[in-house]
Coordinates of C-alpha atoms in Angstrom, one line a residue:
M1 CA 53.8 135.5 2.7
L2 CA 55.2 138.4 4.7
Y3 CA 53.9 140.1 7.8
I4 CA 53.1 143.7 8.7
S5 CA 52.2 145.5 11.9
T6 CA 48.8 146.7 13.0
R7 CA 50.4 150.1 13.6
G8 CA 51.9 150.6 10.2
A9 CA 55.4 149.2 10.2
A10 CA 56.1 146.9 7.2
D11 CA 59.1 144.9 8.4
G12 CA 58.9 142.2 5.7
K13 CA 59.1 139.4 8.2
T14 CA 58.2 135.8 7.5
F15 CA 56.2 133.3 9.6
A16 CA 59.4 131.9 11.0
D17 CA 60.7 135.3 11.9
I18 CA 57.6 136.1 14.1
T19 CA 56.9 132.6 15.5
F20 CA 58.0 133.7 19.0
E21 CA 57.9 137.5 18.4
G22 CA 54.9 139.0 20.1
L23 CA 55.3 142.6 19.3
A24 CA 56.4 144.5 16.1
R25 CA 59.0 147.3 16.6
D26 CA 56.3 149.9 16.6
G27 CA 54.4 148.2 19.4
G28 CA 51.7 146.7 17.1
L29 CA 50.8 143.1 16.4
Y30 CA 51.7 141.1 13.3
V31 CA 49.2 140.2 10.7
P32 CA 49.7 138.7 7.2
E33 CA 50.0 141.0 4.2
N34 CA 46.8 139.4 2.9
Y35 CA 44.4 136.5 3.5
P36 CA 44.5 133.8 0.8
K37 CA 41.0 132.6 -0.1
F38 CA 40.0 129.0 -0.4
T39 CA 38.1 128.2 -3.5
A40 CA 35.0 126.0 -3.4
D41 CA 37.0 123.1 -4.8
E42 CA 39.7 123.6 -2.2
L43 CA 37.1 123.6 0.6
A44 CA 35.6 120.4 -0.8
Q45 CA 38.9 118.7 -0.7
L46 CA 39.2 119.2 3.0
R47 CA 36.3 117.0 3.8
G48 CA 37.1 113.6 5.3
R49 CA 40.6 114.8 6.4
D50 CA 41.9 114.7 10.0
F51 CA 43.0 117.8 11.9
S52 CA 46.6 117.6 10.9
S53 CA 45.8 117.5 7.2
V54 CA 43.4 120.4 7.4
A55 CA 45.9 122.4 9.4
L56 CA 48.5 121.7 6.8
E57 CA 46.3 123.3 4.1
V58 CA 45.6 126.4 6.2
L59 CA 49.1 126.9 7.6
S60 CA 50.8 126.4 4.3
R61 CA 49.1 129.6 3.1
F62 CA 50.7 131.6 6.0
W63 CA 54.2 129.9 6.0
T64 CA 54.9 129.9 2.4
Q65 CA 58.7 129.7 2.8
L66 CA 58.7 126.2 4.4
P67 CA 58.5 123.2 2.1
Q68 CA 55.2 121.4 2.3
K69 CA 56.8 118.1 3.4
D70 CA 58.5 119.8 6.3
L71 CA 55.3 121.6 7.4
W72 CA 53.5 118.2 7.1
Q73 CA 56.0 116.7 9.5
L74 CA 55.3 119.5 12.1
C75 CA 51.5 119.1 11.7
R76 CA 51.6 115.3 11.9
D77 CA 53.8 115.3 15.0
A78 CA 52.0 118.1 16.9
W79 CA 48.5 116.6 16.7
Q80 CA 48.9 112.9 17.1
P81 CA 45.9 111.0 18.6
S82 CA 48.3 109.8 21.3
I83 CA 48.6 113.4 22.5
F84 CA 45.0 114.5 21.6
P85 CA 42.8 113.5 23.4
N86 CA 44.5 112.9 26.7
G87 CA 41.6 113.6 29.0
L88 CA 38.6 111.7 30.3
D89 CA 37.7 108.2 29.1
M90 CA 34.6 109.4 27.3
F91 CA 36.7 111.1 24.6
K92 CA 37.3 109.3 21.4
A93 CA 41.0 108.8 20.6
H94 CA 40.5 108.7 16.8
D95 CA 39.6 112.4 16.7
V96 CA 41.6 115.1 18.3
A97 CA 38.7 117.6 18.3
P98 CA 35.2 116.0 18.0
I99 CA 31.8 117.6 18.2
T100 CA 29.2 116.6 20.7
W101 CA 25.7 117.6 19.3
L102 CA 23.1 118.6 21.9
Q103 CA 19.7 119.8 20.7
D104 CA 18.4 122.4 18.2
G105 CA 21.5 122.2 16.1
V106 CA 23.8 123.3 18.9
G107 CA 27.0 121.4 19.4
I108 CA 30.1 121.5 21.7
Y109 CA 33.3 121.6 19.8
E110 CA 35.8 119.8 22.0
L111 CA 39.2 121.6 21.8
S112 CA 40.3 120.8 25.3
N113 CA 41.5 117.2 24.9
G114 CA 45.3 117.8 25.0
P115 CA 47.8 117.0 27.7
S116 CA 46.9 120.1 29.8
L117 CA 43.2 119.8 29.1
S118 CA 43.1 123.2 27.4
I119 CA 42.8 124.6 23.9
N120 CA 46.2 126.1 24.3
D121 CA 47.7 122.7 23.7
F122 CA 46.8 122.9 20.0
S123 CA 49.0 125.9 19.3
L124 CA 51.8 125.2 21.8
Q125 CA 52.4 121.6 20.8
F126 CA 52.8 123.0 17.3
L127 CA 55.2 125.7 18.4
S128 CA 57.2 123.1 20.3
Q129 CA 57.6 121.1 17.1
V130 CA 58.6 124.3 15.2
H131 CA 61.4 125.1 17.6
E132 CA 62.6 121.6 17.8
K133 CA 62.7 120.9 14.0
H134 CA 62.8 124.2 12.1
W135 CA 64.0 127.0 14.3
D136 CA 66.9 128.9 12.7
K137 CA 65.9 132.5 13.6
G138 CA 68.3 133.7 16.2
P139 CA 69.9 131.7 19.1
R140 CA 69.0 128.1 19.4
S141 CA 68.4 128.5 23.1
I142 CA 65.5 130.8 23.9
T143 CA 63.6 132.0 27.0
L144 CA 59.9 132.3 26.4
L145 CA 57.9 134.8 28.4
G146 CA 54.1 134.6 28.9
A147 CA 51.2 135.4 31.1
T148 CA 48.3 133.1 32.0
T149 CA 44.9 133.2 33.5
G150 CA 45.5 129.6 34.5
D151 CA 45.3 127.4 31.4
M152 CA 47.9 128.6 29.0
G153 CA 50.7 128.3 31.5
A154 CA 50.1 124.6 32.0
S155 CA 49.9 124.1 28.2
A156 CA 53.3 125.8 27.9
E157 CA 54.7 123.5 30.5
A158 CA 53.3 120.4 28.7
A159 CA 54.8 121.6 25.4
F160 CA 58.2 122.8 26.5
G161 CA 58.9 121.2 29.9
G162 CA 62.1 119.3 30.1
R163 CA 63.6 120.9 27.0
S164 CA 67.3 121.8 27.3
D165 CA 67.1 124.6 24.7
V166 CA 64.0 126.3 25.9
K167 CA 63.2 128.0 29.1
V168 CA 59.7 129.3 30.1
V169 CA 58.9 132.1 32.4
M170 CA 55.2 132.2 33.2
L171 CA 53.4 135.0 35.0
S172 CA 50.1 134.3 36.8
P173 CA 47.9 136.4 39.0
K174 CA 47.8 135.8 42.7
D175 CA 44.6 134.1 44.0
R176 CA 42.8 134.4 40.6
M177 CA 42.9 130.8 39.4
S178 CA 40.8 127.7 40.4
K179 CA 42.4 125.3 42.8
F180 CA 43.0 122.8 40.0
Q181 CA 44.6 125.4 37.8
A182 CA 47.0 126.6 40.5
A183 CA 48.0 123.1 41.4
Q184 CA 48.5 122.1 37.8
L185 CA 50.6 125.1 37.1
Y186 CA 52.7 125.3 40.2
S187 CA 53.4 121.6 40.7
N188 CA 55.6 121.4 37.5
K189 CA 59.0 120.0 38.4
D190 CA 60.9 120.8 35.2
K191 CA 64.0 122.9 35.8
N192 CA 63.5 124.9 32.7
I193 CA 60.2 126.3 34.0
L194 CA 59.9 129.4 36.2
N195 CA 56.5 130.3 37.6
I196 CA 56.1 133.8 38.9
E197 CA 53.0 134.7 40.9
I198 CA 52.2 138.4 40.4
D199 CA 50.4 140.3 43.2
G200 CA 47.8 141.7 40.8
T201 CA 45.4 140.7 38.0
F202 CA 46.0 139.0 34.7
D203 CA 46.0 142.4 33.1
D204 CA 48.9 143.3 35.3
C205 CA 50.7 140.2 34.2
Q206 CA 50.1 140.9 30.5
A207 CA 51.2 144.5 30.8
L208 CA 54.5 143.4 32.4
V209 CA 55.1 140.9 29.7
R210 CA 54.3 143.5 27.0
E211 CA 56.6 146.0 28.6
L212 CA 59.5 143.6 28.9
L213 CA 59.1 142.3 25.3
S214 CA 59.2 146.0 24.2
D215 CA 62.8 146.3 25.5
E216 CA 64.7 145.2 22.4
A217 CA 68.1 145.4 24.1
F218 CA 67.0 143.2 27.0
C219 CA 65.3 140.7 24.7
K220 CA 68.5 140.3 22.7
E221 CA 70.6 139.9 25.8
A222 CA 68.3 137.4 27.5
H223 CA 67.4 135.6 24.2
L224 CA 63.8 136.4 25.1
G225 CA 60.8 135.4 23.0
A226 CA 57.0 135.4 23.6
V227 CA 54.6 132.5 24.2
N228 CA 51.4 134.4 24.8
S229 CA 48.1 133.9 23.0
Y230 CA 48.5 137.0 20.8
L231 CA 51.4 135.4 18.9
W232 CA 50.3 135.2 15.2
S233 CA 51.8 131.7 15.0
R234 CA 49.3 130.6 17.7
I235 CA 46.3 132.4 16.1
A236 CA 47.1 130.7 12.8
V237 CA 46.6 127.3 14.4
H238 CA 43.2 128.4 15.7
V239 CA 42.2 129.5 12.2
A240 CA 42.8 125.9 11.2
A241 CA 40.5 124.8 14.1
F242 CA 37.6 126.9 12.6
F243 CA 38.1 125.1 9.2
Y244 CA 38.2 121.7 10.9
G245 CA 35.1 122.4 13.0
Y246 CA 33.2 123.7 9.9
I247 CA 33.9 120.6 7.7
Q248 CA 32.8 118.3 10.6
A249 CA 29.6 120.2 11.2
T250 CA 28.4 120.5 7.6
S251 CA 27.6 118.4 4.6
F252 CA 28.2 120.9 1.9
N253 CA 30.3 124.0 1.5
T254 CA 27.6 126.7 1.4
E255 CA 25.9 125.6 4.6
P256 CA 26.1 128.4 7.2
V257 CA 27.5 127.9 10.7
V258 CA 27.6 130.1 13.8
F259 CA 30.6 129.7 16.1
V260 CA 30.6 130.8 19.7
V261 CA 34.0 131.5 21.4
P262 CA 35.0 132.8 24.8
A263 CA 36.2 136.4 24.7
G264 CA 39.5 135.8 26.6
N265 CA 42.3 137.7 24.8
F266 CA 40.2 137.8 21.6
G267 CA 42.6 135.5 19.8
N268 CA 39.9 132.9 19.1
A269 CA 37.4 135.5 17.9
F270 CA 40.0 137.0 15.6
A271 CA 41.0 133.6 14.2
G272 CA 37.3 133.2 13.3
W273 CA 37.3 136.5 11.5
V274 CA 40.4 135.4 9.6
A275 CA 38.8 132.0 8.6
R276 CA 35.7 133.9 7.4
A277 CA 38.0 136.3 5.4
M278 CA 39.6 133.2 3.8
G279 CA 36.3 132.1 2.4
L280 CA 34.9 129.8 5.2
P281 CA 31.1 130.2 5.1
I282 CA 30.7 131.3 8.7
L283 CA 27.5 133.2 9.2
R284 CA 28.4 134.8 12.5
I285 CA 31.0 134.6 15.3
L286 CA 29.5 135.2 18.7
V287 CA 31.9 136.3 21.4
A288 CA 30.9 135.3 24.9
T289 CA 32.0 137.5 27.8
N290 CA 31.5 137.3 31.5
E291 CA 31.1 140.1 34.0
N292 CA 34.3 141.7 32.4
D293 CA 32.1 142.7 29.5
A294 CA 34.0 145.5 27.7
I295 CA 33.9 143.5 24.4
D296 CA 30.1 143.1 24.6
V297 CA 29.6 146.8 25.4
F298 CA 31.9 147.7 22.4
F299 CA 29.9 145.6 20.0
R300 CA 26.7 147.3 21.2
T301 CA 27.9 150.9 21.3
G302 CA 31.2 151.4 19.5
V303 CA 32.8 152.5 22.8
Y304 CA 35.7 150.4 24.1
A305 CA 36.2 151.2 27.8
P306 CA 37.8 148.2 29.6
R307 CA 37.8 148.2 33.4
P308 CA 40.9 149.6 35.0
V309 CA 43.3 146.7 35.9
S310 CA 42.6 147.0 39.6
E311 CA 38.8 146.6 38.9
T312 CA 39.0 143.5 36.8
V313 CA 36.2 141.3 38.3
A314 CA 37.2 137.9 39.7
T315 CA 34.5 135.6 38.4
S316 CA 33.6 132.0 38.3
S317 CA 34.9 131.8 34.7
P318 CA 38.4 132.9 35.6
S319 CA 39.9 132.0 32.2
M320 CA 38.1 135.1 30.8
D321 CA 38.9 137.5 33.7
I322 CA 40.6 139.9 31.3
S323 CA 39.9 143.6 30.9
R324 CA 42.0 144.5 27.9
A325 CA 42.0 141.8 25.2
A326 CA 45.4 141.8 23.4
S327 CA 44.3 140.6 19.9
F328 CA 41.4 143.0 19.8
E329 CA 43.8 145.4 18.1
R330 CA 44.1 143.0 15.1
F331 CA 40.4 143.0 14.6
L332 CA 40.2 146.7 14.7
F333 CA 43.0 147.0 12.2
E334 CA 41.3 144.7 9.7
V335 CA 37.7 146.0 10.0
L336 CA 38.7 149.6 9.9
G337 CA 40.5 149.3 6.6
R338 CA 44.1 148.4 7.7
N339 CA 44.8 152.0 8.7
G340 CA 47.8 151.6 10.9
E341 CA 47.9 155.3 11.7
R342 CA 44.3 155.2 13.0
I343 CA 45.0 152.1 15.1
A344 CA 48.0 153.8 16.7
E345 CA 45.8 156.8 17.4
L346 CA 43.1 154.6 19.1
M347 CA 45.7 152.7 21.1
T348 CA 47.3 155.9 22.3
E349 CA 43.8 157.2 23.3
L350 CA 43.2 154.0 25.2
E351 CA 46.5 154.3 27.1
T352 CA 45.8 157.9 27.9
N353 CA 42.1 158.0 28.7
G354 CA 41.3 154.3 29.4
R355 CA 38.8 154.3 26.5
F356 CA 38.0 155.2 22.9
E357 CA 34.9 155.7 20.8
L358 CA 34.6 154.9 17.1
T359 CA 33.1 157.3 14.6
K360 CA 29.6 156.4 13.3
E361 CA 31.1 155.2 10.0
E362 CA 33.7 153.0 11.8
F363 CA 31.0 151.5 14.1
N364 CA 28.9 150.6 11.0
K365 CA 31.9 148.6 9.7
I366 CA 32.1 146.8 13.1
R367 CA 28.4 145.9 12.8
R368 CA 29.0 144.4 9.3
S369 CA 32.1 142.5 10.4
G370 CA 30.2 139.2 11.1
L371 CA 31.0 139.4 14.9
A372 CA 28.7 140.1 17.8
A373 CA 28.9 139.5 21.5
G374 CA 26.9 138.6 24.6
T375 CA 27.3 138.6 28.3
S376 CA 26.5 136.1 31.0
D377 CA 27.0 136.0 34.8
H378 CA 27.4 133.5 37.6
P379 CA 23.7 132.5 37.8
N380 CA 23.6 132.1 34.0
R381 CA 26.6 129.8 34.2
L382 CA 25.1 127.7 36.9
E383 CA 21.9 127.4 34.9
M384 CA 23.7 126.2 31.8
I385 CA 25.9 123.7 33.6
E386 CA 23.0 122.3 35.5
S387 CA 20.7 122.2 32.5
L388 CA 23.2 120.3 30.3
W389 CA 24.0 117.9 33.1
V390 CA 20.3 117.1 33.6
T391 CA 19.4 116.8 29.9
N392 CA 22.6 115.3 28.4
H393 CA 24.6 114.0 31.4
R394 CA 27.4 116.2 30.1
M395 CA 29.5 118.3 32.4
I396 CA 30.9 121.5 31.1
D397 CA 33.3 124.2 32.4
P398 CA 32.1 127.7 33.2
Q399 CA 33.7 129.3 30.1
T400 CA 31.8 126.8 27.9
A401 CA 28.7 127.6 29.9
D402 CA 29.2 131.3 29.0
C403 CA 29.5 130.2 25.3
L404 CA 26.3 128.1 25.5
Y405 CA 24.4 130.8 27.2
T406 CA 25.4 133.3 24.5
G407 CA 24.8 130.8 21.7
T408 CA 21.4 129.7 23.0
Y409 CA 20.0 133.3 23.1
L410 CA 21.8 134.8 20.1
H411 CA 22.2 132.2 17.4
P412 CA 19.7 132.2 14.5
V413 CA 17.1 129.5 14.5
G414 CA 17.8 126.7 12.2
V415 CA 21.5 127.4 11.8
K416 CA 24.1 125.0 13.2
T417 CA 25.9 126.5 16.1
L418 CA 29.3 125.3 17.5
C419 CA 30.3 126.4 21.0
W420 CA 34.0 126.1 21.6
E421 CA 35.0 124.0 24.7
T422 CA 38.4 125.5 25.5
V423 CA 39.0 123.8 28.8
Q424 CA 37.7 120.8 30.7
A425 CA 35.2 120.9 33.5
V426 CA 37.5 119.0 35.8
K427 CA 39.5 122.2 36.3
F428 CA 36.6 123.9 38.0
P429 CA 35.2 121.5 40.6
R430 CA 33.8 124.1 42.9
I431 CA 31.4 125.7 40.4
T432 CA 30.4 122.4 38.7
K433 CA 29.5 120.9 42.1
Q434 CA 27.6 124.0 43.0
A435 CA 25.6 123.7 39.8
T436 CA 25.0 120.0 39.8
G437 CA 25.9 118.5 43.2
E438 CA 28.2 116.2 41.4
T439 CA 32.0 115.8 41.6
V440 CA 33.8 115.5 38.2
P441 CA 36.2 112.5 38.4
L442 CA 39.9 113.4 38.0
P443 CA 41.7 111.8 35.0
E444 CA 44.0 109.1 36.4
R445 CA 47.2 111.0 35.9
F446 CA 45.8 113.9 37.9
N447 CA 44.7 111.8 40.9
D448 CA 47.3 113.3 43.2
I449 CA 47.2 116.8 41.8
F450 CA 46.2 118.5 45.0
E451 CA 48.9 116.7 47.0
R452 CA 51.8 117.6 44.8
K453 CA 54.4 120.0 46.0
Q454 CA 54.0 123.5 44.5
K455 CA 56.7 125.9 43.6
K456 CA 56.3 129.6 42.6
T457 CA 58.2 132.8 42.9
P458 CA 56.1 135.7 44.3
L459 CA 56.7 139.2 42.8
P460 CA 55.0 142.5 42.9
A461 CA 53.6 144.0 39.7
D462 CA 56.9 145.8 39.1
I463 CA 58.9 145.7 35.9
A464 CA 62.3 146.1 37.6
A465 CA 61.6 143.1 39.8
L466 CA 60.5 141.0 36.8
R467 CA 63.5 142.1 34.6
E468 CA 65.8 141.0 37.4
A469 CA 64.1 137.6 37.8
V470 CA 64.0 136.9 34.1
A471 CA 67.6 137.9 33.6
A472 CA 68.8 135.6 36.4
F473 CA 66.8 132.6 35.2
A474 CA 67.9 133.1 31.6
K475 CA 71.5 132.9 32.6
E476 CA 71.2 129.7 34.6

């Protein structure tokens, strides 16, 4: 399997080549040359397997150059029960991603049981194993650059912290995270981690990362790679999560399922589209947005007009406080017929005018894509958190509340619906207490989280300042 760019370049790169490569040389994002389909028999053979075994079958179709036995070692070591789950006592250690069924066929798909209590642990634990055991593309030592709304940064620290051959530079937006998220991110003591607090929004952080990664000369000099959610290597792991969730939720391979995912950077939604393209019988993928609702508006109108960076709304579900979703470009590329020239045109229009509008024919393709979206706001989140606490004594985070709200009102009656839980409620004590009056108990290893000394480097949203800071850290 080789990889191409959403904007037309065909570099002929392998999975290993692009493991830590965020952008193609033409500024696009990498996608596989094709999506290998699972037969009915192959799907049936996944039943009864654990997450590592299912992931092996999915990832082996994307990383065809790596021997199966070597890929199995990576999968086995990345998703051990001793690592997943690692959260509250109620989680079952025999399953890294269980489903909690509620009522009316709606379930919570628990993907937040890793060491940092976030879904990002799934992909980043795998990438850590890849670098440690099978990284032969470029210098052994690498500096990974990323941007976080609060959760991914802590997952990167958990995966790469303490490594002598990997450094991590993580950008985060000032005053845009929950108190727990900030304490978790900034209290890391590993010398190979540099946390940079940007005076701006997450979109500012992501734009800076993208601009620096576009500088080929600097990337080569600083041995710079990417760790952000739009890496194909990370999305591929989430494709496996769709397969694993489906086989847990169903009894036979023609049973339809609806998945509900938080919009975020659109990586989870696109992973669902990929799983569907590979033959997984997903009826629909619902994308839950908060007040930053550009994705929802797009699915209703065909117009993509994300808020200007300075107008990104700070909400009570901050992990989704993103205006421009990075992996949305991949979805457009696939649904609009893999026309790299058209995608480049749309992205240029977005950069120039802050928006674009699809033709009627293109919008009809979007409507037939299997994806739809919904929006919820702060009162809706409070309603869902309180309701689930009262009826099921189950505390959920605000992003999962967004998913449940969208799933409750948009899923077809009689069809099983899985809402992705991508982060644990303990990270958002203010909103959960506001909704329920209850305080979520801290996992034992986080008992002193708010007393830990925090360290961060404040910077303006300026590329020159970031380049200087990254260059200095990479040379240490």
